CSV table of C-alpha atoms and ligand atoms in Angstrom, one decimal:
chain,number,residue,atom,x,y,z
G,955,MET,CA,4.2,-1.8,16.4
G,956,GLN,CA,4.3,-5.4,14.6
G,957,PHE,CA,4.3,-4.6,10.9
G,958,ALA,CA,5.9,-8.1,10.2
G,959,ASN,CA,2.6,-10.3,11.4
G,960,PHE,CA,0.9,-8.6,8.1
G,961,ALA,CA,1.4,-9.8,4.4
G,962,ARG,CA,2.8,-6.9,2.3
G,963,VAL,CA,3.6,-5.7,-0.9
G,964,ARG,CA,6.3,-3.7,-1.6
G,965,LEU,CA,4.7,-0.4,-3.5
G,966,ILE,CA,7.0,2.4,-3.0
G,967,HIS,CA,10.2,4.6,-2.7
G,968,GLY,CA,10.3,5.2,0.3
G,969,PRO,CA,11.5,6.7,3.1
G,970,THR,CA,9.6,9.9,1.2
G,971,PRO,CA,11.5,13.0,2.3
G,972,LEU,CA,11.0,15.3,5.0
G,973,GLU,CA,12.2,18.9,3.9
G,974,PRO,CA,11.5,22.0,5.6
G,975,MET,CA,9.5,25.0,3.4
G,976,PRO,CA,11.9,27.8,4.1
G,977,ARG,CA,10.1,30.0,1.2
G,978,LEU,CA,7.0,29.7,2.0
G,979,SER,CA,7.6,30.1,6.3
G,980,ALA,CA,9.1,33.4,5.2
G,981,ALA,CA,5.7,34.1,3.5
G,982,LEU,CA,3.0,33.6,5.9
G,983,GLY,CA,5.8,35.0,8.5
G,984,GLY,CA,4.4,32.3,10.4
G,985,PRO,CA,5.8,28.9,12.4
G,986,ASP,CA,8.4,26.7,10.9
G,987,ILE,CA,6.9,24.7,8.0
G,988,TRP,CA,8.1,20.8,6.7
G,989,ILE,CA,6.6,19.3,4.6
G,990,LYS,CA,6.2,15.2,4.3
G,991,ARG,CA,7.1,13.8,0.3
G,992,ASP,CA,4.5,11.4,0.6
G,993,ASP,CA,3.8,13.2,-3.2
G,994,CYS,CA,7.0,11.3,-4.0
G,995,THR,CA,6.5,7.8,-2.8
G,996,GLY,CA,6.7,6.9,-6.6
G,997,LEU,CA,4.6,4.0,-8.6
G,998,ALA,CA,2.7,5.8,-11.4
G,999,THR,CA,3.4,9.6,-9.7
G,1000,GLY,CA,2.6,8.7,-6.3
G,1001,GLY,CA,0.8,9.6,-3.3
G,1002,ASN,CA,-0.7,8.6,-0.2
G,1003,LYS,CA,-2.9,5.4,-1.6
G,1004,SER,CA,0.3,3.5,-2.3
G,1005,ARG,CA,1.0,2.7,1.0
G,1006,LYS,CA,-2.5,2.3,1.7
G,1007,LEU,CA,-2.0,-0.7,-1.3
G,1008,GLU,CA,0.8,-2.4,0.6
G,1009,PHE,CA,-0.7,-3.4,2.9
G,1010,LEU,CA,-4.1,-4.1,0.9
G,1011,ILE,CA,-2.9,-5.8,-1.5
G,1012,GLY,CA,-0.8,-7.8,0.8
G,1013,ASP,CA,-3.9,-9.1,1.7
G,1014,ALA,CA,-5.8,-10.3,-1.2
G,1015,LEU,CA,-2.6,-13.4,-3.5
G,1016,ALA,CA,-2.3,-14.0,0.4
G,1017,GLN,CA,-6.3,-15.1,-0.2
G,1018,GLY,CA,-4.8,-16.2,-3.9
G,1019,CYS,CA,-7.1,-13.6,-4.8
G,1020,ASP,CA,-6.0,-11.6,-9.3
G,1021,THR,CA,-8.6,-9.1,-9.3
G,1022,LEU,CA,-8.2,-5.6,-7.5
G,1023,VAL,CA,-12.2,-3.9,-7.5
G,1024,THR,CA,-12.4,-0.5,-6.8
G,1025,ILE,CA,-14.2,2.4,-6.7
G,1026,GLY,CA,-13.8,6.5,-6.4
G,1027,ALA,CA,-15.4,9.9,-8.3
G,1028,THR,CA,-13.6,10.3,-12.3
G,1029,GLN,CA,-10.1,11.7,-10.8
G,1030,SER,CA,-10.1,9.8,-8.4
G,1031,ASN,CA,-6.4,9.0,-6.9
G,1032,HIS,CA,-6.7,5.7,-5.1
G,1033,CYS,CA,-8.1,4.2,-8.3
G,1034,ARG,CA,-4.9,4.9,-10.9
G,1035,GLN,CA,-2.7,4.0,-8.2
G,1036,THR,CA,-4.6,0.7,-8.1
G,1037,ALA,CA,-4.1,0.2,-11.5
G,1038,ALA,CA,-0.6,0.9,-11.1
G,1039,ALA,CA,-0.3,-1.3,-8.4
G,1040,ALA,CA,-2.4,-3.7,-9.6
G,1041,ALA,CA,0.3,-3.6,-12.9
G,1042,LYS,CA,3.0,-3.6,-10.9
G,1043,MET,CA,2.2,-6.9,-9.4
G,1044,GLY,CA,0.5,-8.9,-12.6
G,1045,MET,CA,-3.2,-8.8,-11.1
G,1046,ASN,CA,-6.1,-7.1,-13.5
G,1047,ALA,CA,-7.6,-3.7,-11.8
G,1048,VAL,CA,-10.9,-2.9,-12.2
G,1049,LEU,CA,-12.5,0.4,-11.4
G,1050,LEU,CA,-15.7,1.8,-10.7
G,1051,LEU,CA,-16.0,5.6,-11.4
G,1052,GLU,CA,-18.9,7.8,-10.5
G,1053,ARG,CA,-19.5,10.5,-12.5
G,1054,ARG,CA,-20.7,13.0,-10.2
G,1055,ARG,CA,-20.2,15.9,-12.0
G,1056,SER,CA,-22.6,16.9,-15.2
G,1057,ASP,CA,-20.5,20.7,-15.6
G,1058,ALA,CA,-16.6,19.8,-15.7
G,1059,ALA,CA,-14.6,20.9,-18.6
G,1060,PRO,CA,-14.1,17.5,-21.3
G,1061,GLU,CA,-10.9,17.0,-19.6
G,1062,PHE,CA,-11.7,16.7,-16.1
G,1063,TYR,CA,-13.7,13.3,-18.5
G,1064,ASP,CA,-10.3,12.6,-20.2
G,1065,SER,CA,-7.0,14.1,-19.1
G,1066,GLY,CA,-5.0,14.0,-15.3
G,1067,ASN,CA,-6.4,10.4,-13.2
G,1068,VAL,CA,-8.7,9.1,-16.1
G,1069,LEU,CA,-5.5,9.4,-18.9
G,1070,LEU,CA,-3.2,7.5,-17.2
G,1071,ASP,CA,-6.0,4.7,-15.6
G,1072,ASP,CA,-6.1,4.3,-19.0
G,1073,LEU,CA,-2.6,4.2,-19.6
G,1074,LEU,CA,-2.1,1.8,-16.8
G,1075,GLY,CA,-4.2,-0.8,-18.6
G,1076,ALA,CA,-7.1,-0.6,-16.0
G,1077,ARG,CA,-11.0,-2.0,-16.7
G,1078,ILE,CA,-13.2,1.7,-16.2
G,1079,VAL,CA,-16.6,1.3,-15.6
G,1080,GLU,CA,-17.8,4.9,-15.5
G,1081,MET,CA,-21.1,4.8,-13.3
G,1082,PRO,CA,-23.7,7.7,-13.2
G,1083,ALA,CA,-24.5,10.2,-9.6
G,1084,GLY,CA,-25.9,9.1,-7.4
G,1085,THR,CA,-25.1,4.9,-8.1
G,1086,ASP,CA,-25.0,3.1,-4.8
G,1087,MET,CA,-20.5,2.6,-5.1
G,1088,ASP,CA,-20.4,0.1,-2.3
G,1089,GLU,CA,-23.9,-1.8,-3.7
G,1090,ALA,CA,-21.2,-1.8,-7.2
G,1091,LEU,CA,-18.7,-3.1,-6.0
G,1092,ALA,CA,-20.5,-5.6,-5.0
G,1093,SER,CA,-22.5,-6.6,-7.5
G,1094,THR,CA,-19.1,-6.4,-10.2
G,1095,ALA,CA,-17.1,-8.7,-7.6
G,1096,GLU,CA,-19.8,-11.7,-7.6
G,1097,ARG,CA,-19.9,-11.0,-11.3
G,1098,LEU,CA,-16.3,-11.5,-11.8
G,1099,ARG,CA,-16.8,-14.7,-9.4
G,1100,ALA,CA,-18.6,-15.8,-11.7
G,1101,ASN,CA,-16.7,-15.7,-14.5
G,1102,GLY,CA,-13.8,-17.5,-12.7
G,1103,HIS,CA,-11.5,-14.6,-11.6
G,1104,LYS,CA,-11.0,-13.6,-7.4
G,1105,PRO,CA,-11.5,-10.8,-7.2
G,1106,TYR,CA,-10.9,-8.6,-4.0
G,1107,THR,CA,-13.1,-5.2,-3.5
G,1108,ILE,CA,-11.5,-2.2,-1.6
G,1109,THR,CA,-13.2,-0.3,-0.4
G,1110,THR,CA,-13.4,3.7,-1.4
G,1111,GLY,CA,-9.9,5.6,-0.5
G,1112,GLY,CA,-8.5,1.8,0.6
G,1113,SER,CA,-9.6,3.1,3.7
G,1114,ASN,CA,-10.6,-0.2,6.3
G,1115,PRO,CA,-8.1,-1.1,9.2
G,1116,VAL,CA,-5.6,-3.0,6.4
G,1117,GLY,CA,-4.9,0.3,4.7
G,1118,SER,CA,-4.4,2.3,7.4
G,1119,LEU,CA,-1.5,-0.1,8.2
G,1120,GLY,CA,-0.1,2.1,5.7
G,1121,TYR,CA,-0.6,5.4,7.8
G,1122,ALA,CA,0.8,3.7,11.3
G,1123,ASP,CA,3.5,3.3,9.4
G,1124,MET,CA,4.2,6.2,7.6
G,1125,THR,CA,4.0,7.4,11.4
G,1126,HIS,CA,7.1,5.6,12.7
G,1127,GLU,CA,8.8,6.7,10.1
G,1128,LEU,CA,8.1,10.1,10.2
G,1129,LEU,CA,8.7,10.3,13.5
G,1130,ARG,CA,12.1,9.0,13.5
G,1131,GLN,CA,12.8,11.2,10.6
G,1132,ALA,CA,12.0,14.0,13.2
G,1133,ASP,CA,14.5,12.4,16.0
G,1134,ASP,CA,17.6,12.2,13.2
G,1135,VAL,CA,17.7,16.3,12.2
G,1136,GLY,CA,16.4,17.7,15.5
G,1137,LEU,CA,13.4,18.7,15.0
G,1138,ARG,CA,10.7,18.8,17.6
G,1139,ILE,CA,7.3,18.4,15.6
G,1140,ASP,CA,4.1,20.8,17.5
G,1141,ASN,CA,1.3,19.6,14.7
G,1142,ILE,CA,1.2,17.4,11.9
G,1143,VAL,CA,-1.9,18.6,9.8
G,1144,PHE,CA,-3.3,17.4,6.5
G,1145,ALA,CA,-5.7,16.5,4.2
G,1146,SER,CA,-9.2,14.1,5.1
G,1147,GLY,CA,-11.2,12.2,3.3
G,1148,SER,CA,-12.0,8.7,3.4
G,1149,GLY,CA,-10.9,8.8,6.5
G,1150,GLY,CA,-8.0,6.0,6.7
G,1151,THR,CA,-5.1,8.4,6.1
G,1152,GLN,CA,-5.9,10.4,9.4
G,1153,ALA,CA,-6.9,6.9,11.6
G,1154,GLY,CA,-3.5,5.2,10.2
G,1155,ILE,CA,-2.5,8.5,11.5
G,1156,LEU,CA,-3.9,8.4,14.6
G,1157,ALA,CA,-3.0,4.4,15.4
G,1158,GLY,CA,0.5,5.2,14.7
G,1159,LEU,CA,0.5,8.2,17.4
G,1160,GLY,CA,-1.0,6.5,19.7
G,1161,ALA,CA,1.1,3.3,19.0
G,1162,GLU,CA,4.0,5.6,20.4
G,1163,SER,CA,2.4,7.3,22.9
G,1164,SER,CA,2.6,10.6,21.4
G,1165,SER,CA,0.6,13.9,22.2
G,1166,ILE,CA,1.4,15.2,19.0
G,1167,PRO,CA,-1.9,16.9,17.4
G,1168,ALA,CA,-2.8,15.8,14.5
G,1169,MET,CA,-5.2,17.9,11.8
G,1170,GLY,CA,-7.6,16.0,9.5
G,1171,ILE,CA,-8.9,19.1,7.2
G,1172,SER,CA,-12.0,18.0,5.8
G,1173,VAL,CA,-12.0,18.1,1.9
G,1174,ALA,CA,-15.9,16.6,1.5
G,1175,ARG,CA,-17.4,15.7,5.0
G,1176,ASN,CA,-19.0,17.6,8.4
G,1177,ALA,CA,-16.9,17.8,11.0
G,1178,ASP,CA,-19.2,15.3,13.2
G,1179,SER,CA,-19.4,12.7,10.5
G,1180,LEU,CA,-15.5,12.5,9.2
G,1181,ARG,CA,-15.2,12.2,13.1
G,1182,ALA,CA,-18.0,9.4,12.6
G,1183,LEU,CA,-15.5,8.1,10.0
G,1184,VAL,CA,-12.3,8.3,11.6
G,1185,THR,CA,-12.9,7.3,15.5
G,1186,PRO,CA,-14.2,3.4,15.1
G,1187,LEU,CA,-11.3,3.1,12.3
G,1188,THR,CA,-9.0,4.4,14.3
G,1189,HIS,CA,-9.6,2.3,16.8
G,1190,GLN,CA,-10.0,-0.8,14.4
G,1191,THR,CA,-6.7,0.1,13.4
G,1192,MET,CA,-4.7,-0.2,17.4
G,1193,ASP,CA,-6.9,-3.4,17.7
G,1194,LEU,CA,-5.1,-4.5,14.5
G,1195,LEU,CA,-1.3,-3.3,16.2
G,1196,ASP,CA,-2.8,-4.6,19.4
G,1197,VAL,CA,-2.2,-0.9,20.9
G,1198,PRO,CA,-4.9,-0.8,23.9
G,1199,ARG,CA,-7.2,1.9,22.4
G,1200,GLU,CA,-6.9,3.9,25.4
G,1201,GLN,CA,-3.9,5.8,24.3
G,1202,CYS,CA,-6.2,7.4,20.9
G,1203,PRO,CA,-5.4,10.8,20.1
G,1204,GLU,CA,-8.0,12.8,19.9
G,1205,VAL,CA,-9.8,12.5,16.8
G,1206,LEU,CA,-9.2,16.6,15.5
G,1207,VAL,CA,-10.9,18.1,12.1
G,1208,THR,CA,-11.7,21.1,11.0
G,1209,ASP,CA,-14.5,21.8,7.7
G,1210,ALA,CA,-13.8,24.8,7.3
G,1211,TYR,CA,-12.4,24.2,4.2
G,1212,VAL,CA,-14.6,22.0,2.0
G,1213,GLY,CA,-16.1,25.4,-0.1
G,1214,PRO,CA,-19.6,23.7,-2.3
G,1215,GLY,CA,-18.2,20.0,-1.6
G,1216,TYR,CA,-15.3,17.7,-2.3
G,1217,GLY,CA,-13.7,18.1,-6.4
G,1218,LEU,CA,-14.8,21.5,-6.1
G,1219,ALA,CA,-12.1,23.6,-6.3
G,1220,THR,CA,-12.6,26.9,-4.3
G,1221,PRO,CA,-10.3,30.4,-4.3
G,1222,ALA,CA,-8.5,29.4,-1.5
G,1223,MET,CA,-7.4,26.1,-2.9
G,1224,VAL,CA,-6.3,28.3,-5.7
G,1225,GLU,CA,-4.6,30.9,-4.0
G,1226,ALA,CA,-2.8,27.7,-1.8
G,1227,LEU,CA,-1.6,26.5,-5.2
G,1228,ARG,CA,-0.2,28.9,-5.9
G,1229,LEU,CA,1.9,30.2,-3.5
G,1230,VAL,CA,3.7,26.6,-2.8
G,1231,ALA,CA,4.3,26.2,-6.2
G,1232,SER,CA,5.7,30.2,-6.3
G,1233,THR,CA,7.8,29.8,-2.9
G,1234,GLU,CA,9.0,26.0,-2.7
G,1235,GLY,CA,8.4,24.5,-6.9
G,1236,ILE,CA,5.9,22.4,-4.9
G,1237,LEU,CA,3.2,20.8,-6.8
G,1238,LEU,CA,0.2,20.1,-4.7
G,1239,ASP,CA,-3.2,19.4,-6.3
G,1240,PRO,CA,-6.8,20.7,-6.5
G,1241,VAL,CA,-9.3,18.4,-4.1
G,1242,TYR,CA,-7.6,17.3,-1.4
G,1243,THR,CA,-3.5,19.5,-0.4
G,1244,GLY,CA,-5.2,22.3,-1.9
G,1245,LYS,CA,-7.7,23.1,0.8
G,1246,ALA,CA,-5.5,21.0,3.3
G,1247,MET,CA,-2.7,23.9,2.5
G,1248,ALA,CA,-5.7,26.9,2.5
G,1249,GLY,CA,-6.7,25.5,6.1
G,1250,LEU,CA,-3.1,25.6,7.3
G,1251,ILE,CA,-2.3,29.1,5.8
G,1252,ASP,CA,-5.5,30.6,7.4
G,1253,VAL,CA,-4.3,29.3,10.5
G,1254,VAL,CA,-1.2,30.6,10.5
G,1255,ARG,CA,-2.4,33.6,9.3
G,1256,ALA,CA,-5.1,34.3,11.8
G,1257,GLY,CA,-2.4,33.9,14.4
G,1258,GLN,CA,-3.4,30.2,16.0
G,1259,ILE,CA,0.1,29.1,15.3
G,1260,SER,CA,2.8,30.8,17.1
G,1261,ALA,CA,6.1,31.3,15.0
G,1262,GLU,CA,8.5,29.5,17.1
G,1263,GLN,CA,6.2,26.2,16.7
G,1264,ASN,CA,7.2,23.2,13.5
G,1265,VAL,CA,4.6,21.8,11.9
G,1266,VAL,CA,4.8,18.9,9.1
G,1267,PHE,CA,2.5,19.4,6.2
G,1268,ILE,CA,1.6,15.8,5.4
G,1269,HIS,CA,1.7,15.8,1.2
G,1270,THR,CA,-0.8,12.9,0.3
G,1271,GLY,CA,0.0,13.4,-3.4
G,1272,GLY,CA,-3.0,13.9,-6.7
G,1273,SER,CA,-0.8,16.5,-8.6
G,1274,VAL,CA,-1.8,14.6,-11.9
G,1275,GLY,CA,-5.0,15.7,-11.2
G,1276,LEU,CA,-4.3,19.5,-11.8
G,1277,PHE,CA,-4.4,18.8,-15.9
G,1278,GLY,CA,-8.1,17.1,-15.1
G,1279,TYR,CA,-8.6,21.1,-13.1
G,1280,GLN,CA,-7.3,22.9,-15.8
G,1281,SER,CA,-9.6,25.3,-16.7
G,1282,GLU,CA,-10.7,26.2,-12.9
G,1283,LEU,CA,-7.1,26.7,-12.1
G,1284,THR,CA,-6.6,29.5,-15.0
C,1337,LIG,C1,-7.4,10.1,-1.2
C,1337,LIG,C2,-6.7,11.1,-0.6
C,1337,LIG,C3,-6.1,11.5,0.3
C,1337,LIG,C4,-7.4,11.6,1.7
C,1337,LIG,O1,-7.1,10.5,2.4
C,1337,LIG,P1,-8.3,9.1,3.2
C,1337,LIG,O2,-6.9,8.5,3.6
C,1337,LIG,O3,-8.9,9.1,1.9
C,1337,LIG,O4,-9.0,10.6,3.9
C,1337,LIG,C5,-5.4,12.8,-0.1
C,1337,LIG,N1,-5.0,13.5,0.3
C,1337,LIG,C6,-4.6,13.2,-1.4
C,1337,LIG,C7,-4.0,13.5,-2.1
C,1337,LIG,C8,-5.9,12.0,-1.9
C,1337,LIG,O5,-5.2,11.2,-3.2
């Protein structure tokens, strides 16, 4: 894979650690579970979006842009990392936050990621639920341009082929780390939302002709629509990397752990959060990794992954969101 061909800025503390979770593995009595600590990417409490932003901002600077504009839900980890990256690079950030929920406790609207967005100096524009966010993104950029700024728009979750390069790169890093410690990876498991993380992982595995299954646990949409999102994005990412599309691995997804919807708590999510925190001292998040871990725990308990196997769970970050969900977790 030729990452040197792409404009890139350095944002993260990498390589992020690959660690065993012996006490969680013992508590479940199943496979050996390892964790790839992409919650430790470093930028303003870290997370997966920082890897995508290294390539997206590289592209933005190559185009002479000075303002990052992006969209997300109220407690968006992506928007918070975009705000931090903009600050670090001396750029402006404009965040359009869709207020999808009206029923949540006050901390949901002003703590967690929202507090950090403000501290990081981003301009926050709240949008009512149901807003056409792609249209809002385009019209905001248009207005900024009319006022003499040079905006760079970033789609939901930074999930386009350029952003996904960050996760092809992570996959390369992970496979090298596993080789170094003599770990045979039998499964990779992670949360899948806007699909860019999964597309990048699949492109990375395809580039290395790896046959490791990579299971995306949906946190938002049904399996068919997630697959329909991830498949073309994986192909486009492989095209950028000059990897033949025939090498595309199977797109594995499940929607069994979404619960009532995106960002809405489930009992299994709360149990997974508490189990990982109390056995390993690791904080997951309520929107993504908590539901992904609930899925992994469920398939382990159902005996679908044998005790001889090694699973790598990608911790994609987001624990600062816990503070926005306090009343739903206690
Ligand atoms: C955005 C996000 C994800 C999902 O990544 P996608 O590339 O949008 O699928 C997973 N975990 C956390 C913590 C996130 O913020």
